[in-house]
Short mmCIF file of C-alpha atoms and ligand atoms in Angstrom, two decimals:
data_model
loop_
_atom_site.label_atom_id
_atom_site.label_comp_id
_atom_site.label_asym_id
_atom_site.label_seq_id
_atom_site.Cartn_x
_atom_site.Cartn_y
_atom_site.Cartn_z
CA MET I 1 32.50 -89.64 270.77
CA MET I 2 33.65 -89.75 267.17
CA ILE I 3 31.48 -88.10 264.58
CA LYS I 4 31.39 -89.59 261.14
CA SER I 5 33.36 -87.44 258.74
CA THR I 6 31.47 -85.54 256.06
CA ASN I 7 34.22 -85.97 253.50
CA VAL I 8 33.41 -83.00 251.28
CA SER I 9 35.99 -82.66 248.52
CA TYR I 10 37.45 -79.19 248.00
CA SER I 11 37.83 -77.43 244.65
CA LYS I 12 40.59 -75.19 246.10
CA ASP I 13 38.62 -72.12 244.94
CA TYR I 14 38.20 -71.14 248.59
CA ILE I 15 41.31 -72.51 250.26
CA PRO I 16 44.57 -73.93 248.88
CA PHE I 17 44.28 -77.17 250.88
CA THR I 18 42.44 -80.44 250.76
CA ARG I 19 39.94 -81.09 253.54
CA ALA I 20 42.38 -83.58 255.09
CA GLU I 21 45.14 -80.96 255.15
CA LEU I 22 42.81 -78.39 256.67
CA LEU I 23 41.70 -80.90 259.32
CA ASP I 24 45.33 -81.43 260.33
CA LYS I 25 45.91 -77.70 260.66
CA VAL I 26 42.74 -77.20 262.70
CA ARG I 27 43.46 -80.16 264.98
CA LEU I 28 46.81 -78.61 265.97
CA GLN I 29 45.04 -75.50 267.27
CA MET I 30 42.78 -77.11 269.85
CA SER I 31 41.93 -79.80 272.36
CA GLN I 32 40.46 -83.09 271.17
CA GLU I 33 37.14 -82.11 272.72
CA ARG I 34 36.94 -78.87 270.79
CA PHE I 35 38.05 -80.62 267.61
CA GLU I 36 35.10 -83.00 267.97
CA HIS I 37 32.82 -79.98 268.44
CA VAL I 38 34.24 -78.53 265.21
CA LEU I 39 33.53 -81.79 263.34
CA GLY I 40 30.00 -81.75 264.71
CA VAL I 41 29.51 -78.17 263.51
CA GLU I 42 30.81 -79.17 260.09
CA LYS I 43 28.39 -82.10 259.86
CA VAL I 44 25.39 -79.91 260.69
CA ALA I 45 26.61 -77.00 258.55
CA VAL I 46 26.91 -79.27 255.52
CA GLU I 47 23.38 -80.62 256.11
CA LEU I 48 21.97 -77.10 256.46
CA ALA I 49 23.86 -75.90 253.38
CA GLN I 50 22.40 -78.81 251.46
CA GLN I 51 18.90 -78.09 252.68
CA TYR I 52 18.92 -74.32 252.18
CA GLY I 53 21.12 -74.09 249.09
CA ALA I 54 24.38 -72.63 250.40
CA SER I 55 27.75 -73.84 249.11
CA ILE I 56 28.56 -77.15 250.81
CA GLU I 57 32.27 -76.58 250.35
CA ALA I 58 32.13 -73.09 251.88
CA ALA I 59 30.03 -74.45 254.77
CA SER I 60 32.56 -77.20 255.45
CA ILE I 61 35.50 -74.78 255.36
CA ALA I 62 33.85 -72.10 257.52
CA ALA I 63 32.74 -74.73 260.06
CA LEU I 64 36.19 -76.30 260.31
CA ILE I 65 37.81 -72.88 260.84
CA HIS I 66 35.15 -71.19 263.01
CA ASP I 67 36.90 -71.90 266.35
CA TYR I 68 40.45 -71.79 264.96
CA ALA I 69 41.38 -68.89 267.29
CA LYS I 70 39.54 -70.08 270.38
CA GLU I 71 42.57 -71.47 272.21
CA ARG I 72 45.09 -68.88 271.06
CA ASP I 73 47.23 -67.07 273.58
CA LEU I 74 45.25 -64.14 275.00
CA GLN I 75 48.11 -61.68 274.61
CA GLU I 76 48.50 -62.63 270.95
CA MET I 77 44.77 -62.11 270.40
CA HIS I 78 44.89 -58.79 272.23
CA ASP I 79 47.80 -57.61 270.07
CA LEU I 80 46.06 -58.74 266.87
CA ILE I 81 42.94 -56.75 267.76
CA ILE I 82 45.12 -53.65 267.94
CA SER I 83 47.40 -54.32 264.95
CA ALA I 84 44.50 -55.31 262.68
CA ASN I 85 42.50 -52.21 263.65
CA LEU I 86 39.56 -54.20 264.96
CA ASP I 87 36.89 -52.55 267.09
CA LEU I 88 38.78 -51.49 270.24
CA ASP I 89 35.60 -52.06 272.25
CA LEU I 90 36.49 -55.73 271.93
CA LEU I 91 39.15 -55.18 274.58
CA GLN I 92 36.37 -54.70 277.15
CA TYR I 93 35.29 -58.30 276.49
CA GLY I 94 37.04 -61.67 276.55
CA SER I 95 38.21 -64.39 274.22
CA GLU I 96 34.65 -65.72 274.00
CA ILE I 97 33.93 -62.64 271.86
CA TRP I 98 37.44 -62.12 270.41
CA HIS I 99 37.85 -65.51 268.77
CA GLY I 100 35.33 -64.70 266.01
CA PRO I 101 36.93 -61.55 264.58
CA VAL I 102 40.46 -62.75 265.44
CA GLY I 103 39.67 -66.11 263.83
CA ALA I 104 38.76 -64.34 260.58
CA ILE I 105 42.14 -62.56 260.60
CA LEU I 106 44.04 -65.78 261.27
CA ALA I 107 42.02 -67.62 258.60
CA LYS I 108 43.21 -65.04 256.08
CA LYS I 109 46.81 -64.90 257.34
CA GLU I 110 47.53 -68.52 258.18
CA LEU I 111 45.05 -70.48 256.07
CA ARG I 112 44.87 -68.14 253.06
CA VAL I 113 41.09 -67.88 253.02
CA LYS I 114 40.10 -64.97 250.79
CA ASP I 115 36.38 -65.54 250.43
CA GLU I 116 34.65 -62.70 252.33
CA GLU I 117 31.54 -64.75 253.03
CA ILE I 118 33.55 -67.50 254.71
CA LEU I 119 35.51 -64.88 256.66
CA ASN I 120 32.25 -63.23 257.75
CA ALA I 121 30.82 -66.57 258.84
CA ILE I 122 33.87 -67.05 261.07
CA ARG I 123 33.87 -63.40 262.20
CA HIS I 124 30.20 -63.40 263.21
CA HIS I 125 29.67 -66.94 264.46
CA THR I 126 29.44 -66.00 268.15
CA VAL I 127 27.37 -62.81 268.24
CA GLY I 128 25.83 -62.85 264.78
CA SER I 129 25.26 -59.62 262.90
CA SER I 130 22.33 -57.59 261.69
CA ASN I 131 23.01 -58.63 258.12
CA MET I 132 23.90 -62.33 257.94
CA SER I 133 24.22 -64.12 254.61
CA LEU I 134 22.83 -67.63 254.23
CA LEU I 135 26.28 -69.09 254.95
CA GLU I 136 26.66 -66.95 258.07
CA GLN I 137 23.27 -68.15 259.33
CA VAL I 138 24.26 -71.75 258.62
CA ILE I 139 27.44 -71.50 260.72
CA TYR I 140 25.80 -69.47 263.50
CA VAL I 141 23.05 -72.08 263.88
CA ALA I 142 25.24 -75.17 263.33
CA ASP I 143 27.54 -73.99 266.14
CA TYR I 144 24.52 -73.89 268.46
CA ILE I 145 22.89 -77.21 267.59
CA GLU I 146 25.74 -79.59 266.67
CA PRO I 147 25.21 -83.12 268.06
CA GLY I 148 27.56 -82.57 271.05
CA ARG I 149 25.43 -79.69 272.40
CA ASP I 150 23.17 -80.47 275.32
CA PHE I 151 21.25 -77.66 277.02
CA PRO I 152 17.60 -76.78 277.60
CA GLY I 153 16.17 -75.58 274.31
CA VAL I 154 18.62 -77.30 271.99
CA ASP I 155 15.99 -79.70 270.66
CA GLU I 156 13.66 -76.80 269.90
CA ALA I 157 16.55 -75.08 268.09
CA ARG I 158 17.26 -78.27 266.09
CA LYS I 159 13.62 -78.53 265.10
CA LEU I 160 13.50 -74.90 263.98
CA ALA I 161 16.71 -75.29 261.98
CA LYS I 162 15.06 -78.05 259.98
CA SER I 163 11.96 -76.00 259.19
CA ASP I 164 13.08 -72.36 259.00
CA LEU I 165 16.70 -71.25 259.29
CA ALA I 166 15.87 -67.60 260.06
CA LYS I 167 13.63 -68.72 262.91
CA ALA I 168 16.49 -70.78 264.28
CA VAL I 169 18.75 -67.69 264.12
CA SER I 170 16.11 -65.72 265.98
CA PHE I 171 15.57 -68.42 268.62
CA GLU I 172 19.30 -68.80 269.26
CA THR I 173 19.81 -65.03 269.51
CA ALA I 174 16.94 -64.59 271.96
CA ARG I 175 18.04 -67.53 274.12
CA THR I 176 21.66 -66.37 274.22
CA LEU I 177 20.68 -62.87 275.32
CA GLN I 178 18.24 -64.22 277.90
CA TYR I 179 21.03 -66.38 279.30
CA LEU I 180 23.51 -63.50 279.48
CA ILE I 181 20.97 -61.26 281.21
CA LEU I 182 20.02 -63.97 283.68
CA LYS I 183 23.71 -64.43 284.53
CA GLN I 184 24.22 -60.66 284.62
CA ARG I 185 26.98 -60.98 282.06
CA LYS I 186 28.17 -58.19 279.78
CA ILE I 187 26.58 -58.09 276.33
CA TYR I 188 28.72 -57.15 273.36
CA PRO I 189 26.77 -54.41 271.51
CA LYS I 190 26.85 -56.33 268.21
CA ALA I 191 24.79 -59.08 269.89
CA ILE I 192 22.15 -56.45 270.61
CA GLU I 193 22.22 -55.36 266.96
CA THR I 194 21.65 -59.02 266.03
CA TYR I 195 18.78 -59.17 268.50
CA ASN I 196 17.20 -55.96 267.18
CA THR I 197 17.25 -57.25 263.61
CA TRP I 198 16.44 -60.92 264.04
CA VAL I 199 14.28 -61.04 267.16
CA ALA I 200 12.68 -57.73 268.14
CA LYS I 201 9.30 -56.79 266.75
CA ASN I 202 8.37 -53.16 266.28
FE1 FE2 J 1 33.22 -70.14 268.73
FE1 FE2 J 2 32.08 -73.35 268.11
#
């Protein structure tokens, strides 16, 4: 499946590369399948940014970089968590959780991204956070509903994303936690913070 490119042009305010140059760098980090996922996330992120008034350029950049660390060597990720003084609790979890915060570090180091909002969108794309900016919500939701995703509930999530982004964040957070509980998987505490803010009612 090849997704039509969004072709956003970059001002270089956020990153010192053209989109084509960034695409080449991202492609080298991952399988073809994951690269297509990344392009799908970009497509949806740009649409959501357009609809809700976030920066289209920032959405494109954050989407293209969000899974940059996902296929990195585990030992390298482990060492980065320690050398960058990240939350050491992370070590109790796996790369599924690590690649967000580690991705933000690599985005800064290797891709020279300085914009904190883009870095936060990468950092928080898997477990969310209690305080997500519009851009962070866009990436969190786009990652969940991109056209390559196919799971029960994805159509509901797509519908919500079109009508109310915060409701889509809430839906995704609730579904993800339900899934983890059903599978008796560990839950990273930050995902519970996201749940408490975006889903739980008093
Ligand atoms: Fe991811
Ligand atoms: Fe992703």
